[in-house]
Amino acid sequence: MNKREMRFLLPVAFTLLVSGCGNQAGTHAVKEREPAPVAVGMLVPVRTSGEAGGREVLLVPASSVFRNGELAGVLVVGNDQRITRRWIRIGRIVKGDVVVLGGVDKGELVVGEYNPELGEGVTVIKSPKKTEEAESK
């Protein structure tokens, strides 16, 4: 065998040797289990409030807004009960609520109190009593 053939065969032989080693059970696809749903203390709908001049503004609780540098965001819970991080434009604070200038729509549910442990895609369970209390305010 010449040097040229050796340069070709050595990497091929090494690859075959390495791929044949190890646990054969690892060749089957393992389905990852979804994490258990997380209970959230309060989900609050984005609501509107009238201003002088008849203009309506969107409001979310100040406690639901988080910051990342210059960005502001909220955790929105969709119809599938999964959390999505949503970046918003905010305005002034009115009685503990933040005026939202863009990024969410009226009626969307946001996590009432930001929790950094809640991540994108996490499934949540609503606490109906606390959610009803927030909606009645």
mmCIF file with all atom_site columns, N, CA and C in Angstrom, residues 40-49 57-65 74-79 86 88 96-100 103-113 126-137:
data_model
loop_
_atom_site.group_PDB
_atom_site.id
_atom_site.type_symbol
_atom_site.label_atom_id
_atom_site.label_alt_id
_atom_site.label_comp_id
_atom_site.label_asym_id
_atom_site.label_entity_id
_atom_site.label_seq_id
_atom_site.pdbx_PDB_ins_code
_atom_site.Cartn_x
_atom_site.Cartn_y
_atom_site.Cartn_z
_atom_site.occupancy
_atom_site.B_iso_or_equiv
_atom_site.pdbx_formal_charge
_atom_site.auth_seq_id
_atom_site.auth_comp_id
_atom_site.auth_asym_id
_atom_site.auth_atom_id
_atom_site.pdbx_PDB_model_num
ATOM 1   N N  . VAL A 1 40  ? -48.961 30.239 37.529 1.00 0.00 ? 40  VAL A N  1
ATOM 2   C CA . VAL A 1 40  ? -48.689 31.674 37.548 1.00 0.00 ? 40  VAL A CA 1
ATOM 3   C C  . VAL A 1 40  ? -49.723 32.328 38.449 1.00 0.00 ? 40  VAL A C  1
ATOM 4   N N  . GLY A 1 41  ? -49.234 33.167 39.366 1.00 0.00 ? 41  GLY A N  1
ATOM 5   C CA . GLY A 1 41  ? -50.119 33.795 40.337 1.00 0.00 ? 41  GLY A CA 1
ATOM 6   C C  . GLY A 1 41  ? -51.212 34.637 39.741 1.00 0.00 ? 41  GLY A C  1
ATOM 7   N N  . MET A 1 42  ? -50.911 35.410 38.695 1.00 0.00 ? 42  MET A N  1
ATOM 8   C CA . MET A 1 42  ? -51.925 36.303 38.164 1.00 0.00 ? 42  MET A CA 1
ATOM 9   C C  . MET A 1 42  ? -51.661 36.580 36.691 1.00 0.00 ? 42  MET A C  1
ATOM 10  N N  . LEU A 1 43  ? -52.690 36.392 35.877 1.00 0.00 ? 43  LEU A N  1
ATOM 11  C CA . LEU A 1 43  ? -52.648 36.789 34.481 1.00 0.00 ? 43  LEU A CA 1
ATOM 12  C C  . LEU A 1 43  ? -53.609 37.961 34.328 1.00 0.00 ? 43  LEU A C  1
ATOM 13  N N  . VAL A 1 44  ? -53.138 39.004 33.669 1.00 0.00 ? 44  VAL A N  1
ATOM 14  C CA . VAL A 1 44  ? -53.912 40.236 33.564 1.00 0.00 ? 44  VAL A CA 1
ATOM 15  C C  . VAL A 1 44  ? -54.117 40.578 32.099 1.00 0.00 ? 44  VAL A C  1
ATOM 16  N N  . PRO A 1 45  ? -55.358 40.894 31.711 1.00 0.00 ? 45  PRO A N  1
ATOM 17  C CA . PRO A 1 45  ? -55.573 41.307 30.321 1.00 0.00 ? 45  PRO A CA 1
ATOM 18  C C  . PRO A 1 45  ? -55.063 42.725 30.087 1.00 0.00 ? 45  PRO A C  1
ATOM 19  N N  . VAL A 1 46  ? -54.522 42.960 28.904 1.00 0.00 ? 46  VAL A N  1
ATOM 20  C CA . VAL A 1 46  ? -54.166 44.327 28.511 1.00 0.00 ? 46  VAL A CA 1
ATOM 21  C C  . VAL A 1 46  ? -55.493 45.060 28.391 1.00 0.00 ? 46  VAL A C  1
ATOM 22  N N  . ARG A 1 47  ? -55.609 46.180 29.069 1.00 0.00 ? 47  ARG A N  1
ATOM 23  C CA . ARG A 1 47  ? -56.892 46.903 29.060 1.00 0.00 ? 47  ARG A CA 1
ATOM 24  C C  . ARG A 1 47  ? -56.725 48.315 28.539 1.00 0.00 ? 47  ARG A C  1
ATOM 25  N N  . THR A 1 48  ? -57.831 48.962 28.319 1.00 0.00 ? 48  THR A N  1
ATOM 26  C CA . THR A 1 48  ? -57.802 50.330 27.822 1.00 0.00 ? 48  THR A CA 1
ATOM 27  C C  . THR A 1 48  ? -58.351 51.273 28.876 1.00 0.00 ? 48  THR A C  1
ATOM 28  N N  . SER A 1 49  ? -57.962 52.523 28.745 1.00 0.00 ? 49  SER A N  1
ATOM 29  C CA . SER A 1 49  ? -58.476 53.573 29.607 1.00 0.00 ? 49  SER A CA 1
ATOM 30  C C  . SER A 1 49  ? -58.656 54.813 28.745 1.00 0.00 ? 49  SER A C  1
ATOM 31  N N  . VAL A 1 57  ? -55.983 54.593 25.692 1.00 0.00 ? 57  VAL A N  1
ATOM 32  C CA . VAL A 1 57  ? -54.609 54.100 25.786 1.00 0.00 ? 57  VAL A CA 1
ATOM 33  C C  . VAL A 1 57  ? -54.637 52.687 26.343 1.00 0.00 ? 57  VAL A C  1
ATOM 34  N N  . LEU A 1 58  ? -53.636 51.894 25.999 1.00 0.00 ? 58  LEU A N  1
ATOM 35  C CA . LEU A 1 58  ? -53.493 50.543 26.525 1.00 0.00 ? 58  LEU A CA 1
ATOM 36  C C  . LEU A 1 58  ? -52.700 50.592 27.823 1.00 0.00 ? 58  LEU A C  1
ATOM 37  N N  . LEU A 1 59  ? -53.101 49.753 28.787 1.00 0.00 ? 59  LEU A N  1
ATOM 38  C CA . LEU A 1 59  ? -52.438 49.721 30.088 1.00 0.00 ? 59  LEU A CA 1
ATOM 39  C C  . LEU A 1 59  ? -52.080 48.297 30.489 1.00 0.00 ? 59  LEU A C  1
ATOM 40  N N  . VAL A 1 60  ? -50.901 48.151 31.102 1.00 0.00 ? 60  VAL A N  1
ATOM 41  C CA . VAL A 1 60  ? -50.501 46.903 31.760 1.00 0.00 ? 60  VAL A CA 1
ATOM 42  C C  . VAL A 1 60  ? -49.948 47.275 33.133 1.00 0.00 ? 60  VAL A C  1
ATOM 43  N N  . PRO A 1 61  ? -50.012 46.368 34.102 1.00 0.00 ? 61  PRO A N  1
ATOM 44  C CA . PRO A 1 61  ? -49.429 46.677 35.414 1.00 0.00 ? 61  PRO A CA 1
ATOM 45  C C  . PRO A 1 61  ? -47.929 46.931 35.300 1.00 0.00 ? 61  PRO A C  1
ATOM 46  N N  . ALA A 1 62  ? -47.454 47.895 36.060 1.00 0.00 ? 62  ALA A N  1
ATOM 47  C CA . ALA A 1 62  ? -46.009 48.190 36.064 1.00 0.00 ? 62  ALA A CA 1
ATOM 48  C C  . ALA A 1 62  ? -45.212 46.968 36.491 1.00 0.00 ? 62  ALA A C  1
ATOM 49  N N  . SER A 1 63  ? -45.796 46.121 37.346 1.00 0.00 ? 63  SER A N  1
ATOM 50  C CA . SER A 1 63  ? -45.086 44.930 37.835 1.00 0.00 ? 63  SER A CA 1
ATOM 51  C C  . SER A 1 63  ? -44.885 43.878 36.748 1.00 0.00 ? 63  SER A C  1
ATOM 52  N N  . SER A 1 64  ? -45.626 43.977 35.653 1.00 0.00 ? 64  SER A N  1
ATOM 53  C CA . SER A 1 64  ? -45.489 42.985 34.580 1.00 0.00 ? 64  SER A CA 1
ATOM 54  C C  . SER A 1 64  ? -44.392 43.349 33.586 1.00 0.00 ? 64  SER A C  1
ATOM 55  N N  . VAL A 1 65  ? -43.908 44.578 33.644 1.00 0.00 ? 65  VAL A N  1
ATOM 56  C CA . VAL A 1 65  ? -42.914 45.056 32.678 1.00 0.00 ? 65  VAL A CA 1
ATOM 57  C C  . VAL A 1 65  ? -41.508 44.738 33.181 1.00 0.00 ? 65  VAL A C  1
ATOM 58  N N  . VAL A 1 74  ? -42.935 42.429 28.145 1.00 0.00 ? 74  VAL A N  1
ATOM 59  C CA . VAL A 1 74  ? -43.886 41.716 28.998 1.00 0.00 ? 74  VAL A CA 1
ATOM 60  C C  . VAL A 1 74  ? -43.914 40.264 28.555 1.00 0.00 ? 74  VAL A C  1
ATOM 61  N N  . LEU A 1 75  ? -44.397 39.404 29.433 1.00 0.00 ? 75  LEU A N  1
ATOM 62  C CA . LEU A 1 75  ? -44.583 37.997 29.094 1.00 0.00 ? 75  LEU A CA 1
ATOM 63  C C  . LEU A 1 75  ? -46.053 37.808 28.744 1.00 0.00 ? 75  LEU A C  1
ATOM 64  N N  . VAL A 1 76  ? -46.324 37.479 27.479 1.00 0.00 ? 76  VAL A N  1
ATOM 65  C CA . VAL A 1 76  ? -47.691 37.307 26.987 1.00 0.00 ? 76  VAL A CA 1
ATOM 66  C C  . VAL A 1 76  ? -48.009 35.819 26.979 1.00 0.00 ? 76  VAL A C  1
ATOM 67  N N  . VAL A 1 77  ? -49.217 35.471 27.425 1.00 0.00 ? 77  VAL A N  1
ATOM 68  C CA . VAL A 1 77  ? -49.667 34.087 27.412 1.00 0.00 ? 77  VAL A CA 1
ATOM 69  C C  . VAL A 1 77  ? -50.673 33.933 26.284 1.00 0.00 ? 77  VAL A C  1
ATOM 70  N N  . GLY A 1 78  ? -50.351 33.077 25.320 1.00 0.00 ? 78  GLY A N  1
ATOM 71  C CA . GLY A 1 78  ? -51.205 32.862 24.153 1.00 0.00 ? 78  GLY A CA 1
ATOM 72  C C  . GLY A 1 78  ? -52.318 31.876 24.421 1.00 0.00 ? 78  GLY A C  1
ATOM 73  N N  . ASN A 1 79  ? -53.131 31.626 23.403 1.00 0.00 ? 79  ASN A N  1
ATOM 74  C CA . ASN A 1 79  ? -54.242 30.677 23.513 1.00 0.00 ? 79  ASN A CA 1
ATOM 75  C C  . ASN A 1 79  ? -53.768 29.262 23.823 1.00 0.00 ? 79  ASN A C  1
ATOM 76  N N  . ARG A 1 86  ? -42.550 39.506 24.723 1.00 0.00 ? 86  ARG A N  1
ATOM 77  C CA . ARG A 1 86  ? -42.974 40.512 23.756 1.00 0.00 ? 86  ARG A CA 1
ATOM 78  C C  . ARG A 1 86  ? -42.345 41.842 24.127 1.00 0.00 ? 86  ARG A C  1
ATOM 79  N N  . ILE A 1 88  ? -42.149 45.793 24.005 1.00 0.00 ? 88  ILE A N  1
ATOM 80  C CA . ILE A 1 88  ? -43.172 46.828 23.895 1.00 0.00 ? 88  ILE A CA 1
ATOM 81  C C  . ILE A 1 88  ? -42.550 48.214 23.960 1.00 0.00 ? 88  ILE A C  1
ATOM 82  N N  . GLY A 1 96  ? -49.862 53.150 38.957 1.00 0.00 ? 96  GLY A N  1
ATOM 83  C CA . GLY A 1 96  ? -49.321 51.798 39.032 1.00 0.00 ? 96  GLY A CA 1
ATOM 84  C C  . GLY A 1 96  ? -49.389 51.005 37.743 1.00 0.00 ? 96  GLY A C  1
ATOM 85  N N  . ASP A 1 97  ? -49.934 51.591 36.700 1.00 0.00 ? 97  ASP A N  1
ATOM 86  C CA . ASP A 1 97  ? -49.983 50.947 35.390 1.00 0.00 ? 97  ASP A CA 1
ATOM 87  C C  . ASP A 1 97  ? -49.077 51.692 34.425 1.00 0.00 ? 97  ASP A C  1
ATOM 88  N N  . VAL A 1 98  ? -48.631 50.985 33.401 1.00 0.00 ? 98  VAL A N  1
ATOM 89  C CA . VAL A 1 98  ? -47.779 51.587 32.375 1.00 0.00 ? 98  VAL A CA 1
ATOM 90  C C  . VAL A 1 98  ? -48.600 51.728 31.096 1.00 0.00 ? 98  VAL A C  1
ATOM 91  N N  . VAL A 1 99  ? -48.531 52.902 30.486 1.00 0.00 ? 99  VAL A N  1
ATOM 92  C CA . VAL A 1 99  ? -49.173 53.114 29.194 1.00 0.00 ? 99  VAL A CA 1
ATOM 93  C C  . VAL A 1 99  ? -48.315 52.430 28.137 1.00 0.00 ? 99  VAL A C  1
ATOM 94  N N  . VAL A 1 100 ? -48.956 51.581 27.327 1.00 0.00 ? 100 VAL A N  1
ATOM 95  C CA . VAL A 1 100 ? -48.245 50.856 26.273 1.00 0.00 ? 100 VAL A CA 1
ATOM 96  C C  . VAL A 1 100 ? -48.545 51.515 24.943 1.00 0.00 ? 100 VAL A C  1
ATOM 97  N N  . GLY A 1 103 ? -46.911 47.069 20.761 1.00 0.00 ? 103 GLY A N  1
ATOM 98  C CA . GLY A 1 103 ? -46.342 45.760 21.056 1.00 0.00 ? 103 GLY A CA 1
ATOM 99  C C  . GLY A 1 103 ? -47.336 44.741 21.572 1.00 0.00 ? 103 GLY A C  1
ATOM 100 N N  . VAL A 1 104 ? -48.469 45.201 22.122 1.00 0.00 ? 104 VAL A N  1
ATOM 101 C CA . VAL A 1 104 ? -49.527 44.297 22.577 1.00 0.00 ? 104 VAL A CA 1
ATOM 102 C C  . VAL A 1 104 ? -50.872 44.852 22.134 1.00 0.00 ? 104 VAL A C  1
ATOM 103 N N  . ASP A 1 105 ? -51.886 43.995 22.180 1.00 0.00 ? 105 ASP A N  1
ATOM 104 C CA . ASP A 1 105 ? -53.242 44.398 21.813 1.00 0.00 ? 105 ASP A CA 1
ATOM 105 C C  . ASP A 1 105 ? -54.164 44.268 23.013 1.00 0.00 ? 105 ASP A C  1
ATOM 106 N N  . LYS A 1 106 ? -55.241 45.019 22.991 1.00 0.00 ? 106 LYS A N  1
ATOM 107 C CA . LYS A 1 106 ? -56.251 44.964 24.046 1.00 0.00 ? 106 LYS A CA 1
ATOM 108 C C  . LYS A 1 106 ? -56.749 43.522 24.194 1.00 0.00 ? 106 LYS A C  1
ATOM 109 N N  . GLY A 1 107 ? -56.848 43.080 25.458 1.00 0.00 ? 107 GLY A N  1
ATOM 110 C CA . GLY A 1 107 ? -57.373 41.755 25.746 1.00 0.00 ? 107 GLY A CA 1
ATOM 111 C C  . GLY A 1 107 ? -56.339 40.654 25.839 1.00 0.00 ? 107 GLY A C  1
ATOM 112 N N  . GLU A 1 108 ? -55.135 40.861 25.308 1.00 0.00 ? 108 GLU A N  1
ATOM 113 C CA . GLU A 1 108 ? -54.100 39.830 25.444 1.00 0.00 ? 108 GLU A CA 1
ATOM 114 C C  . GLU A 1 108 ? -53.760 39.673 26.922 1.00 0.00 ? 108 GLU A C  1
ATOM 115 N N  . LEU A 1 109 ? -53.432 38.439 27.327 1.00 0.00 ? 109 LEU A N  1
ATOM 116 C CA . LEU A 1 109 ? -53.081 38.174 28.718 1.00 0.00 ? 109 LEU A CA 1
ATOM 117 C C  . LEU A 1 109 ? -51.582 38.309 28.924 1.00 0.00 ? 109 LEU A C  1
ATOM 118 N N  . VAL A 1 110 ? -51.208 39.042 29.977 1.00 0.00 ? 110 VAL A N  1
ATOM 119 C CA . VAL A 1 110 ? -49.799 39.166 30.353 1.00 0.00 ? 110 VAL A CA 1
ATOM 120 C C  . VAL A 1 110 ? -49.635 38.633 31.773 1.00 0.00 ? 110 VAL A C  1
ATOM 121 N N  . VAL A 1 111 ? -48.439 38.159 32.076 1.00 0.00 ? 111 VAL A N  1
ATOM 122 C CA . VAL A 1 111 ? -48.124 37.718 33.433 1.00 0.00 ? 111 VAL A CA 1
ATOM 123 C C  . VAL A 1 111 ? -48.111 38.969 34.297 1.00 0.00 ? 111 VAL A C  1
ATOM 124 N N  . GLY A 1 112 ? -48.939 38.976 35.356 1.00 0.00 ? 112 GLY A N  1
ATOM 125 C CA . GLY A 1 112 ? -49.134 40.168 36.182 1.00 0.00 ? 112 GLY A CA 1
ATOM 126 C C  . GLY A 1 112 ? -47.898 40.630 36.922 1.00 0.00 ? 112 GLY A C  1
ATOM 127 N N  . GLU A 1 113 ? -47.052 39.698 37.299 1.00 0.00 ? 113 GLU A N  1
ATOM 128 C CA . GLU A 1 113 ? -45.821 40.058 37.999 1.00 0.00 ? 113 GLU A CA 1
ATOM 129 C C  . GLU A 1 113 ? -44.670 39.317 37.332 1.00 0.00 ? 113 GLU A C  1
ATOM 130 N N  . LYS A 1 126 ? -53.279 28.980 34.644 1.00 0.00 ? 126 LYS A N  1
ATOM 131 C CA . LYS A 1 126 ? -53.868 30.181 35.217 1.00 0.00 ? 126 LYS A CA 1
ATOM 132 C C  . LYS A 1 126 ? -54.438 29.881 36.590 1.00 0.00 ? 126 LYS A C  1
ATOM 133 N N  . SER A 1 127 ? -54.344 30.862 37.451 1.00 0.00 ? 127 SER A N  1
ATOM 134 C CA . SER A 1 127 ? -55.015 30.784 38.734 1.00 0.00 ? 127 SER A CA 1
ATOM 135 C C  . SER A 1 127 ? -56.317 31.568 38.561 1.00 0.00 ? 127 SER A C  1
ATOM 136 N N  . PRO A 1 128 ? -57.448 30.886 38.305 1.00 0.00 ? 128 PRO A N  1
ATOM 137 C CA . PRO A 1 128 ? -58.691 31.580 37.953 1.00 0.00 ? 128 PRO A CA 1
ATOM 138 C C  . PRO A 1 128 ? -59.115 32.646 38.954 1.00 0.00 ? 128 PRO A C  1
ATOM 139 N N  . LYS A 1 129 ? -58.994 32.366 40.248 1.00 0.00 ? 129 LYS A N  1
ATOM 140 C CA . LYS A 1 129 ? -59.435 33.325 41.261 1.00 0.00 ? 129 LYS A CA 1
ATOM 141 C C  . LYS A 1 129 ? -58.666 34.636 41.148 1.00 0.00 ? 129 LYS A C  1
ATOM 142 N N  . LYS A 1 130 ? -57.340 34.551 41.102 1.00 0.00 ? 130 LYS A N  1
ATOM 143 C CA . LYS A 1 130 ? -56.531 35.772 41.028 1.00 0.00 ? 130 LYS A CA 1
ATOM 144 C C  . LYS A 1 130 ? -56.719 36.479 39.700 1.00 0.00 ? 130 LYS A C  1
ATOM 145 N N  . THR A 1 131 ? -56.888 35.716 38.603 1.00 0.00 ? 131 THR A N  1
ATOM 146 C CA . THR A 1 131 ? -57.109 36.329 37.302 1.00 0.00 ? 131 THR A CA 1
ATOM 147 C C  . THR A 1 131 ? -58.440 37.070 37.295 1.00 0.00 ? 131 THR A C  1
ATOM 148 N N  . GLU A 1 132 ? -59.492 36.475 37.880 1.00 0.00 ? 132 GLU A N  1
ATOM 149 C CA . GLU A 1 132 ? -60.794 37.140 37.948 1.00 0.00 ? 132 GLU A CA 1
ATOM 150 C C  . GLU A 1 132 ? -60.715 38.417 38.773 1.00 0.00 ? 132 GLU A C  1
ATOM 151 N N  . GLU A 1 133 ? -59.968 38.373 39.894 1.00 0.00 ? 133 GLU A N  1
ATOM 152 C CA . GLU A 1 133 ? -59.818 39.560 40.712 1.00 0.00 ? 133 GLU A CA 1
ATOM 153 C C  . GLU A 1 133 ? -59.159 40.687 39.929 1.00 0.00 ? 133 GLU A C  1
ATOM 154 N N  . ALA A 1 134 ? -58.142 40.366 39.156 1.00 0.00 ? 134 ALA A N  1
ATOM 155 C CA . ALA A 1 134 ? -57.427 41.369 38.363 1.00 0.00 ? 134 ALA A CA 1
ATOM 156 C C  . ALA A 1 134 ? -58.333 41.938 37.286 1.00 0.00 ? 134 ALA A C  1
ATOM 157 N N  . GLU A 1 135 ? -59.167 41.083 36.661 1.00 0.00 ? 135 GLU A N  1
ATOM 158 C CA . GLU A 1 135 ? -60.054 41.545 35.610 1.00 0.00 ? 135 GLU A CA 1
ATOM 159 C C  . GLU A 1 135 ? -61.147 42.454 36.149 1.00 0.00 ? 135 GLU A C  1
ATOM 160 N N  . SER A 1 136 ? -61.558 42.250 37.403 1.00 0.00 ? 136 SER A N  1
ATOM 161 C CA . SER A 1 136 ? -62.634 43.055 37.971 1.00 0.00 ? 136 SER A CA 1
ATOM 162 C C  . SER A 1 136 ? -62.182 44.424 38.430 1.00 0.00 ? 136 SER A C  1
ATOM 163 N N  . LYS A 1 137 ? -60.871 44.651 38.520 1.00 0.00 ? 137 LYS A N  1
ATOM 164 C CA . LYS A 1 137 ? -60.359 45.958 38.982 1.00 0.00 ? 137 LYS A CA 1
ATOM 165 C C  . LYS A 1 137 ? -60.570 47.026 37.953 1.00 0.00 ? 137 LYS A C  1
#
